[in-house]
Short mmCIF file of C-alpha atoms and ligand atoms in Angstrom, two decimals:
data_model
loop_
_atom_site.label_atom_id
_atom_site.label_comp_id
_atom_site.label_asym_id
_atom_site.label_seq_id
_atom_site.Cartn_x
_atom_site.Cartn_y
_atom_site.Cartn_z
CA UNK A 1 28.22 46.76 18.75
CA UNK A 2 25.61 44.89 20.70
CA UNK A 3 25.56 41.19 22.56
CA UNK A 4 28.08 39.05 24.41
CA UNK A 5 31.36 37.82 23.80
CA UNK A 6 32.48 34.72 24.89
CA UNK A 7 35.84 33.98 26.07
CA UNK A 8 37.73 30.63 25.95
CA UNK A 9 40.81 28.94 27.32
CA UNK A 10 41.06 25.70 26.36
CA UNK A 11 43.62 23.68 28.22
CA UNK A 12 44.26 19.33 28.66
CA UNK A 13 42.44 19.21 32.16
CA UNK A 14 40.35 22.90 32.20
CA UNK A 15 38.16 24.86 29.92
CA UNK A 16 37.87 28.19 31.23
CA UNK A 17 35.30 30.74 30.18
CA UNK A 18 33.94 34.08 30.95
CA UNK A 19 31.24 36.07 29.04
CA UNK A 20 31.76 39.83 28.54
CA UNK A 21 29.24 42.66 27.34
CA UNK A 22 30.47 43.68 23.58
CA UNK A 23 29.66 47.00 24.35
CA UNK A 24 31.02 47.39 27.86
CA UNK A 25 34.83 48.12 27.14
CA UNK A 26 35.70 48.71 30.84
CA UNK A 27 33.59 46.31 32.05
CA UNK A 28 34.53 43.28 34.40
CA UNK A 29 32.98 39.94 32.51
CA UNK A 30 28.98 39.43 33.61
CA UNK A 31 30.12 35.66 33.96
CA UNK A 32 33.08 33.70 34.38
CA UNK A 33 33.51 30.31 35.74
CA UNK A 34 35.29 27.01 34.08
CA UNK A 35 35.48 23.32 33.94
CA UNK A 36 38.20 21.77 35.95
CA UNK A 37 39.56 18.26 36.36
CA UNK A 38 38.53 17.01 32.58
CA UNK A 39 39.70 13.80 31.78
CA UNK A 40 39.33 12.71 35.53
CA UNK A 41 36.56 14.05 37.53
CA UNK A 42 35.38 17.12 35.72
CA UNK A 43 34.10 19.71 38.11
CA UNK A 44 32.17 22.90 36.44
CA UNK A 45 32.30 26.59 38.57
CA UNK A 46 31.37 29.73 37.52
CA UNK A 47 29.76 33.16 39.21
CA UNK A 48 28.59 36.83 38.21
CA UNK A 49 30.20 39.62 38.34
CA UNK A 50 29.28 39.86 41.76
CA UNK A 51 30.91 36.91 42.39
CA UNK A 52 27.60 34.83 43.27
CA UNK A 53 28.27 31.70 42.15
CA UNK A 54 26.23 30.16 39.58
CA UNK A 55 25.14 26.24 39.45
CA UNK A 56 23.94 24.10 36.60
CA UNK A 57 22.37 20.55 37.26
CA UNK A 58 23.45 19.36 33.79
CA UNK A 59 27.34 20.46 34.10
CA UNK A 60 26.80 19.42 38.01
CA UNK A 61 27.21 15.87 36.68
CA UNK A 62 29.41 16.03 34.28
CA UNK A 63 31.04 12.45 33.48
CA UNK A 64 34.48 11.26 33.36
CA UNK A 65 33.96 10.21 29.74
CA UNK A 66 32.97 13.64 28.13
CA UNK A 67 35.00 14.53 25.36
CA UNK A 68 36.17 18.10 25.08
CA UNK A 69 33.15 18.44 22.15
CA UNK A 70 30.79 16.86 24.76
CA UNK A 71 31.47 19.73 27.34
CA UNK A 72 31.89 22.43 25.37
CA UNK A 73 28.26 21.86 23.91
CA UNK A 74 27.05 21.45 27.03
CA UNK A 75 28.92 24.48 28.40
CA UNK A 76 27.14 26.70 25.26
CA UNK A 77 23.69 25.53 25.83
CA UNK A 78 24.39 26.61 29.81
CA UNK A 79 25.66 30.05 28.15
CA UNK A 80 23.04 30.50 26.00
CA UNK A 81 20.24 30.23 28.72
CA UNK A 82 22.58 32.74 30.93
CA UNK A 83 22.49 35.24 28.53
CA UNK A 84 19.68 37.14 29.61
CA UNK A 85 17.77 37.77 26.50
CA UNK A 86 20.63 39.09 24.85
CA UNK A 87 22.52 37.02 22.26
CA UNK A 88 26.41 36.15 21.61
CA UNK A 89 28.08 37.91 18.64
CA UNK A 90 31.53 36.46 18.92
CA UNK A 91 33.63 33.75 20.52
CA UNK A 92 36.72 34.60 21.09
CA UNK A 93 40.02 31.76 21.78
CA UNK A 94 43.28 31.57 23.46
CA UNK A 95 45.35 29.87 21.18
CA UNK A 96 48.87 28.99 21.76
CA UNK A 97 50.89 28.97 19.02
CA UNK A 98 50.61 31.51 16.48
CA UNK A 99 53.91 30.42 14.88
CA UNK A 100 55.77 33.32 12.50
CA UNK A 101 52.49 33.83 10.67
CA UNK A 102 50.08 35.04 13.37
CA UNK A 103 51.43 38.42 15.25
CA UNK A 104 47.90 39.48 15.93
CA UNK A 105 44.66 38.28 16.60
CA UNK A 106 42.59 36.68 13.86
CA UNK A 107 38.95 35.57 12.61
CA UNK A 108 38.69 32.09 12.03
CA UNK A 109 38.46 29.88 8.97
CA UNK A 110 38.93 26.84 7.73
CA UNK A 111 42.33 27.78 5.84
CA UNK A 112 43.49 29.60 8.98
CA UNK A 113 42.69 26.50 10.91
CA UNK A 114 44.60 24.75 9.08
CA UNK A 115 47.78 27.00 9.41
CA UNK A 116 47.08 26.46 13.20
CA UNK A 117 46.82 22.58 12.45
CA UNK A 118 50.91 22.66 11.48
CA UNK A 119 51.97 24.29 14.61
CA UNK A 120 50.34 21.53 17.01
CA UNK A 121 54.21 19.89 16.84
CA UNK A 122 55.39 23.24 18.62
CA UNK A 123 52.59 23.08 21.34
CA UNK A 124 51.77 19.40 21.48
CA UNK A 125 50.51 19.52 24.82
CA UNK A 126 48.13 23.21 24.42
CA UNK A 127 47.57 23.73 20.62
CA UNK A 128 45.41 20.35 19.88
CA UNK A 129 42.77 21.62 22.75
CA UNK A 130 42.87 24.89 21.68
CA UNK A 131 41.74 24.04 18.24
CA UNK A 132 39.67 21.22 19.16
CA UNK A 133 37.45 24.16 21.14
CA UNK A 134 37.36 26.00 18.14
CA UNK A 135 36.23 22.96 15.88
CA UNK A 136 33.35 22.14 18.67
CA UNK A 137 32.01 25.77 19.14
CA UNK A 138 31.69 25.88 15.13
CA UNK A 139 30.22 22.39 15.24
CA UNK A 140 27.55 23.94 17.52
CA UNK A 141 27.18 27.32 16.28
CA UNK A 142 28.38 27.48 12.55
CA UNK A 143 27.33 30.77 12.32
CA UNK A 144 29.06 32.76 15.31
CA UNK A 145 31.97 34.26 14.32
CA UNK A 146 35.36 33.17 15.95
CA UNK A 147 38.80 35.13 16.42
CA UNK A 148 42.20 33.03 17.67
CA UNK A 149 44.59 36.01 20.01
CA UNK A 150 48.03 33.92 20.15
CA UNK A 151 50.24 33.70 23.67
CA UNK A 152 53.44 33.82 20.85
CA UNK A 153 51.68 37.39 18.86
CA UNK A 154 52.77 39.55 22.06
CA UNK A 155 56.82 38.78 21.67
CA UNK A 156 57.26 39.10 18.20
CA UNK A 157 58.68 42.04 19.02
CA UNK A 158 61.42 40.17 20.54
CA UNK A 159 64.82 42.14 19.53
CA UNK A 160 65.79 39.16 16.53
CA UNK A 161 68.84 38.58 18.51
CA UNK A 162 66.88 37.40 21.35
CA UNK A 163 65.02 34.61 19.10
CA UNK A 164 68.09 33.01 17.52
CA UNK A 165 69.37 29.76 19.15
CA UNK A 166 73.04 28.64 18.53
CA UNK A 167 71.73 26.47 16.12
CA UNK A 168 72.88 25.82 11.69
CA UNK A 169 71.01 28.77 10.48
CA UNK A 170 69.27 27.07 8.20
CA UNK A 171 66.94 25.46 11.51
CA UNK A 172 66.63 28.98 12.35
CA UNK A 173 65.24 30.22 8.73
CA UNK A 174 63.01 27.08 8.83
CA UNK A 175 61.47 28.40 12.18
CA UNK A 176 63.42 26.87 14.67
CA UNK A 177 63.57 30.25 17.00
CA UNK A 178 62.48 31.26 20.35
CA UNK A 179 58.92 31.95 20.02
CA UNK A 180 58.18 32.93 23.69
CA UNK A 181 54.55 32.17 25.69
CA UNK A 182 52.40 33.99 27.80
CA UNK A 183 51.75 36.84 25.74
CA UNK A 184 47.99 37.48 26.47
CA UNK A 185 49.15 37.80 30.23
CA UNK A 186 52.02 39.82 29.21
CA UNK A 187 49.92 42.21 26.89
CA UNK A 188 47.34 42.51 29.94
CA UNK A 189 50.13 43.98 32.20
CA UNK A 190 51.76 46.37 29.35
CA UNK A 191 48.34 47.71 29.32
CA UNK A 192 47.55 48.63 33.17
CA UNK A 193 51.26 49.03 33.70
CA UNK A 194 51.29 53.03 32.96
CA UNK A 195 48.10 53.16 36.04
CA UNK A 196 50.60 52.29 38.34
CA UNK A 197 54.08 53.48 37.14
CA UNK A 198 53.18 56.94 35.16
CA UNK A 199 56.04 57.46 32.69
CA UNK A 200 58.28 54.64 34.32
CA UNK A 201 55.88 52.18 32.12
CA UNK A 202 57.62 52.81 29.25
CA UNK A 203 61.09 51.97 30.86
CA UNK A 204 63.09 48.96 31.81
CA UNK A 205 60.39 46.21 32.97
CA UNK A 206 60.54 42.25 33.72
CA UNK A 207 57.56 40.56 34.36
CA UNK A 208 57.19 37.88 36.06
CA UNK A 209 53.92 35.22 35.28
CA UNK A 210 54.25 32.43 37.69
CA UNK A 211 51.49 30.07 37.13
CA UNK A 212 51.21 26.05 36.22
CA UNK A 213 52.97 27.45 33.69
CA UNK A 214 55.83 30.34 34.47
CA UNK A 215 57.98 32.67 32.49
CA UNK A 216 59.27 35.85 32.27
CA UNK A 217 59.48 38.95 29.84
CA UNK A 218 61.63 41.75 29.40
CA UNK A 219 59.59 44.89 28.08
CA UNK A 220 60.87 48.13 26.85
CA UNK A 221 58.11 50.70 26.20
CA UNK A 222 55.97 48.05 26.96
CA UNK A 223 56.96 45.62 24.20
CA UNK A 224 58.66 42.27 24.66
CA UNK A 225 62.16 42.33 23.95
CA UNK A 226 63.05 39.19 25.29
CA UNK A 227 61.78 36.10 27.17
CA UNK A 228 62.00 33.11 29.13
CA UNK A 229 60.27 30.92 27.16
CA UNK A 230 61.69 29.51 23.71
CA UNK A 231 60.53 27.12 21.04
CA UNK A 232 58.13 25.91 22.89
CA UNK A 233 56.65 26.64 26.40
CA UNK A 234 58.90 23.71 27.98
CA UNK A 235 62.62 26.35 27.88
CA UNK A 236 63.07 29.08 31.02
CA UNK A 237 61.37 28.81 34.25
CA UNK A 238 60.87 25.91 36.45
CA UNK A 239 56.99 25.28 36.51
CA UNK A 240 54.61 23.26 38.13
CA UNK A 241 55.15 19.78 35.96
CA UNK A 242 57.12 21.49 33.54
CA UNK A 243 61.30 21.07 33.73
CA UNK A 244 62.17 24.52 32.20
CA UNK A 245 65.45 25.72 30.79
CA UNK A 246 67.32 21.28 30.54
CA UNK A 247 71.07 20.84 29.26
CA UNK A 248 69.58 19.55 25.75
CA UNK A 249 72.32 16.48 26.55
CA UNK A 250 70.01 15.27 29.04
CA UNK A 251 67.20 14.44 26.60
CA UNK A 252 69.87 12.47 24.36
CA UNK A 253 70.89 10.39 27.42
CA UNK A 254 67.29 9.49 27.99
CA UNK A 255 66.91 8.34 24.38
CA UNK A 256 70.23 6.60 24.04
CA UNK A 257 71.24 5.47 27.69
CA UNK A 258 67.77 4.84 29.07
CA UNK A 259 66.01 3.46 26.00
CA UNK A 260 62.65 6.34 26.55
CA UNK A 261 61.22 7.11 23.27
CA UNK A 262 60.02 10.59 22.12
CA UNK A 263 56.43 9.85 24.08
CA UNK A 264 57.68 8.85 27.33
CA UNK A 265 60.38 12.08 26.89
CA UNK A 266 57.61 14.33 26.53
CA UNK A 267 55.78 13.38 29.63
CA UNK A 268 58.46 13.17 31.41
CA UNK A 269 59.96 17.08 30.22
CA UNK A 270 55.98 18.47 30.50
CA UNK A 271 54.13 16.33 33.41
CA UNK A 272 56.42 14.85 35.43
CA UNK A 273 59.14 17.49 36.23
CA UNK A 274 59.37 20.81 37.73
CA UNK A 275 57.95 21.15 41.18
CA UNK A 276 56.10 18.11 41.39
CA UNK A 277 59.41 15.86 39.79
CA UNK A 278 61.52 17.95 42.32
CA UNK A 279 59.41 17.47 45.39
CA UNK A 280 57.53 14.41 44.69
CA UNK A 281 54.82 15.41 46.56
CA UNK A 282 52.97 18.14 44.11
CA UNK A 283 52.76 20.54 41.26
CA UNK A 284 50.86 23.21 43.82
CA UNK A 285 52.62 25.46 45.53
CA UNK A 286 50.24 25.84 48.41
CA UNK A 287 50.88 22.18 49.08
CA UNK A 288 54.27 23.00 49.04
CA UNK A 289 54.80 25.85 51.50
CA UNK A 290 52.50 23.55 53.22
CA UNK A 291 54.75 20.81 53.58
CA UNK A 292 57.22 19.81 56.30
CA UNK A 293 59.27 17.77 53.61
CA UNK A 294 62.69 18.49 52.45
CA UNK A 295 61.48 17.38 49.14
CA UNK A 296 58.90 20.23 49.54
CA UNK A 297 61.43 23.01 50.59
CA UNK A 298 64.03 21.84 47.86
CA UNK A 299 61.37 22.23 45.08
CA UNK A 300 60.31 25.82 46.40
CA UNK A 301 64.17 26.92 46.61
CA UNK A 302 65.14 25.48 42.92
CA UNK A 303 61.45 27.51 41.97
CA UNK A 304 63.32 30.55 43.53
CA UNK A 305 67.25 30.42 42.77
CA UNK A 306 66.47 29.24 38.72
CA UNK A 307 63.48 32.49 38.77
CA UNK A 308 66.05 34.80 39.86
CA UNK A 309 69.03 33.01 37.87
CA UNK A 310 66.43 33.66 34.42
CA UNK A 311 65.84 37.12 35.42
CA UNK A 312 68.77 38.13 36.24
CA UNK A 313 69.81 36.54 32.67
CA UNK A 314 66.98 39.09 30.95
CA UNK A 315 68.67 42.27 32.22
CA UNK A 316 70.88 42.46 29.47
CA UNK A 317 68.07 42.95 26.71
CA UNK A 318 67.16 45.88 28.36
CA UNK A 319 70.12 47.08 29.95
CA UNK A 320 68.84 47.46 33.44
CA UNK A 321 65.41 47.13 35.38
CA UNK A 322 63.27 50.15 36.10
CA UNK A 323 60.44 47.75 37.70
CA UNK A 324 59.45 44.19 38.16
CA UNK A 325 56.06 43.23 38.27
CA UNK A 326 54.90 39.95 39.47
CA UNK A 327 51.18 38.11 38.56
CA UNK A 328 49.47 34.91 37.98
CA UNK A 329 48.75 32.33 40.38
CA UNK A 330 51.72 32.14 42.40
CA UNK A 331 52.91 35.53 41.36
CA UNK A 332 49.84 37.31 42.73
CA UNK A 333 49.71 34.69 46.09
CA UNK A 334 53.17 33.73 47.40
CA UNK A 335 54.64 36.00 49.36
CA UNK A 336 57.27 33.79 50.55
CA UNK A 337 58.22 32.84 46.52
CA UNK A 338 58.29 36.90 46.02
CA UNK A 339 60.37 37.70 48.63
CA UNK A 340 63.02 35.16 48.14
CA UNK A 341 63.46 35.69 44.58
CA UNK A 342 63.76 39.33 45.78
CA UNK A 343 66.25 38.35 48.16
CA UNK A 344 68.56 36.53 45.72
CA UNK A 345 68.85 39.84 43.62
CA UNK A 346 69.07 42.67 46.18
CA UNK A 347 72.72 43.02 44.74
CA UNK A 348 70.39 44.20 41.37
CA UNK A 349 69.11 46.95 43.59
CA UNK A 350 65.89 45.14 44.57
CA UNK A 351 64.44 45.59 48.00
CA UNK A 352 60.92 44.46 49.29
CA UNK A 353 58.49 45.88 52.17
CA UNK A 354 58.14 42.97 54.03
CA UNK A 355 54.95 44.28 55.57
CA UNK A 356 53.23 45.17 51.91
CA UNK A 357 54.49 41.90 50.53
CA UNK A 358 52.94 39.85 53.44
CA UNK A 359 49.72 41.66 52.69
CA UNK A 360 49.96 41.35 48.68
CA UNK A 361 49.79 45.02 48.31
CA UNK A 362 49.89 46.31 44.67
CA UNK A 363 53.37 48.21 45.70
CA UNK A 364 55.61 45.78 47.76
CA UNK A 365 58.95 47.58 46.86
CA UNK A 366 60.67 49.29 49.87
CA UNK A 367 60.94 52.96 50.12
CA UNK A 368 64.74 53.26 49.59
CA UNK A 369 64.55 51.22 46.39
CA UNK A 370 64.63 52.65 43.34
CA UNK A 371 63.50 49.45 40.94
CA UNK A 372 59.35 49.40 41.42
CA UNK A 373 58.48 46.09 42.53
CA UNK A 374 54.82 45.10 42.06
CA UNK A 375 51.89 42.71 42.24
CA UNK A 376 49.37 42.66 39.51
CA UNK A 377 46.76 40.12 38.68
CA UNK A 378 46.46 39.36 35.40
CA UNK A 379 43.32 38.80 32.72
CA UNK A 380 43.59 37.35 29.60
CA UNK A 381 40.10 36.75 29.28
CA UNK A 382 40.15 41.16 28.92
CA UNK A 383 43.07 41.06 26.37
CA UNK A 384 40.50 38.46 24.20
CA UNK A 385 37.51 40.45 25.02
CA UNK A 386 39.35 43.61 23.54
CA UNK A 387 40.66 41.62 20.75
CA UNK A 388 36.86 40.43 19.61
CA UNK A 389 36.01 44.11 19.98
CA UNK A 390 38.60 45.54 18.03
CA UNK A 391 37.59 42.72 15.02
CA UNK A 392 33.97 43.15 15.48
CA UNK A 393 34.16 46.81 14.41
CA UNK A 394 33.38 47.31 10.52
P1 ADP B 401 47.35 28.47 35.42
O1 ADP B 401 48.67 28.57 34.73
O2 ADP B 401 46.77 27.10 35.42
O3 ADP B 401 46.36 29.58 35.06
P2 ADP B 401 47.51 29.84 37.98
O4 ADP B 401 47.93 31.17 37.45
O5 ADP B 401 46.14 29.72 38.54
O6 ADP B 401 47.75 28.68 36.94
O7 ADP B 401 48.57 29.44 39.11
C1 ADP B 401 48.48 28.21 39.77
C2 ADP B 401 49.57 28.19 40.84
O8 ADP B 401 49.34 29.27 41.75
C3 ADP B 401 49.58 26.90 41.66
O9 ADP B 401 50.90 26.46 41.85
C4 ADP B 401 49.01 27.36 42.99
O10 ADP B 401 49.48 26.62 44.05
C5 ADP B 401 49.54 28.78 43.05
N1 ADP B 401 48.82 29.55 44.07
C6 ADP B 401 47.53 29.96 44.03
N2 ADP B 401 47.20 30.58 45.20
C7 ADP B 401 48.32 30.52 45.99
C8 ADP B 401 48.65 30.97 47.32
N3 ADP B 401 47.75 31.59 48.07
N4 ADP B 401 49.90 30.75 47.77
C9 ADP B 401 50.82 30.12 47.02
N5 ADP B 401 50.58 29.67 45.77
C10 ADP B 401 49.35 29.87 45.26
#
């Protein structure tokens, strides 16, 4: 098992990427970087593992116009002359929406593509870039072999209870369930979680991914049992333009009181709520904390009380909490976010060293609390890398 693997995360506005050694299991990626900004002004970064960054004069002056295709060729021929003489064996993609079908990761075809095609009305805003990646890459390079790991394969799992909505059951045989996100992240943490909490790995664990996107999962012997996230990756958390958990009344008083159709609905539920809908001011949470504004201080303390509300709400499925673990981009940054979720649920048993959390130690719980509370960054580009291994083998 020689050559590279390339890793891809195909989102609306970034492409990111990161190129592993197939036969370095342990290793960190020789190359990651990504494409920001696409669809506006694109903006292409990447660096070595050393984390010297790496330029390109093509992808320097990238234009507002490229397509998805348009980069993504451009971004091969960039990885193909940073390969060093050594050649790529397998690409491997994020892909959102495995629907009931896909549990694990899978080499693509064109009759597997096509399953994927039927699940873009469960993902409308993730799944069509995801697949478009996929189509350009084999545009490209027909010959490369190509493997889909699902954010939905990591929670099916899920105790069935925890998937059923209130809903006729016949919605629920046809697929309407909760489906639950994140699951690359989620599978990432299960897998380093024993490093840091020995036996207590296997116990009562939420974790907490707080990105653009944010949910939470409920893990018992480091499975999913339950999760924020439903149907699609709208339900649970407040997120950066996302709304989270809505009274489902609300969307029928858009359609029949305000006259929005299903289009204008969807931007408004996926790109104009959450923190930057609440604030008015941004979907970042460094601009946030920031900010003087009230707006800015009432988005960051709905973020908080609703993240604490939904966890709280997962301690049933696993009848208690052992350890909480927090990652992704606010997750892994934000101490003030940490600590005041914390805050709201010391009555759980939950207690933070304010000193450790200030200083985004792995370990921030304090020493009289028995729940482990930790920070943990996250890599989904690994959990792919793995997956391509594990599919390369004969
Ligand atoms: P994505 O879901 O796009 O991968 P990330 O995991 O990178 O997102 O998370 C992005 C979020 O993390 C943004 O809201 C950003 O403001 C937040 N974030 C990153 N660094 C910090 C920081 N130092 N303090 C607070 N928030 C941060």
């Amino acid at each position: 098992m020689t050559g590279d693997i390339l890793t891809l995360n195909a989102g609306s506005s970034s492409l990111k990427f990161a190129i592993f050694e197939a036969e370095q299991p342990d290793a960190r990626p020789r190359i990651s970087g990504k494409i920001s900004g696409i669809g506006g002004a694109p903006v292409f970064s990447a660096k070595d593992a050393a984390g010297i960054a790496l330029t390109s004069t093509q992808l320097a002056r990238l234009s507002p116009a490229s397509s998805h295709e348009e980069l993504i060729a451009l971004l091969l021929d960039w990885v193909e002359r940073h390969l060093g003489g050594r050649s790529l064996t397998m690409v491997g993609h994020r892909v959102v929406h495995g629907g009931r079908h896909f549990s694990q990761p899978v080499r693509l075809d064109d009759n597997v593509l096509r399953q994927l095609d039927e699940l873009v009305p469960l993902a409308p805003l993730h799944q069509p870039h995801n697949l478009a990646a996929i189509r350009a890459v084999a545009k490209w390079l027909p010959d490369l072999p190509q493997i889909a790991c699902f954010d939905t394969g990591f929670h099916r799992t899920q105790d069935p209870l925890a998937t059923l909505f209130a809903l006729p059951r016949a919605l629920s045989d046809e697929g309407v369930i909760r489906y639950g996100f994140h699951g690359l992240s989620y599978d990432y943490i299960a897998s380093v979680l024993p490093d840091h909490i020995g036996a207590k790995a296997e116990g009562r664990v939420i974790v907490a991914h707080l990105g653009n996107g944010a949910s939470m999962c409920a893990m018992q012997n480091r499975r999913s049992v339950a999760t924020s996230m439903g149907f699609t990756a709208l339900d649970g958390l407040m997120m950066g333009r996302r709304c989270g958990a809505l009274d489902p009344g609300v969307v029928l008083y858009l359609l029949q009181s305000k006259g929005m159709d299903a289009t204008q609905i969807e931007a408004l539920l996926y790109q104009q709520s959450g923190l930057l809908g609440v604030s008015g001011i941004s979907n970042d949470m460094r601009v946030l904390e920031d900010s003087d504004a009230q707006s800015a201080r009432d988005a960051i303390d709905l973020y908080v009380y609703r993240a604490a509300s939904t966890l709280a709400g997962l301690v049933p499925a696993i009848g208690g909490l052992d350890a909480l673990v927090f990652t992704a981009g606010i997750g892994e940054n934000s101490a003030h976010v940490r600590r005041a979720i914390c805050d709201r649920l010391q009555w759980l048993g939950i207690g933070v060293d304010e000193a450790a959390n200030d200083a985004n130690e792995i370990r921030i719980s304090s020493a009289d609390c028995a729940i482990d509370v930790l920070v943990l960054p996250t890599d989904e580009e690994a959990v792919i890398a793995a997956a391509c291994r594990t599919l390369m083998e004969p």
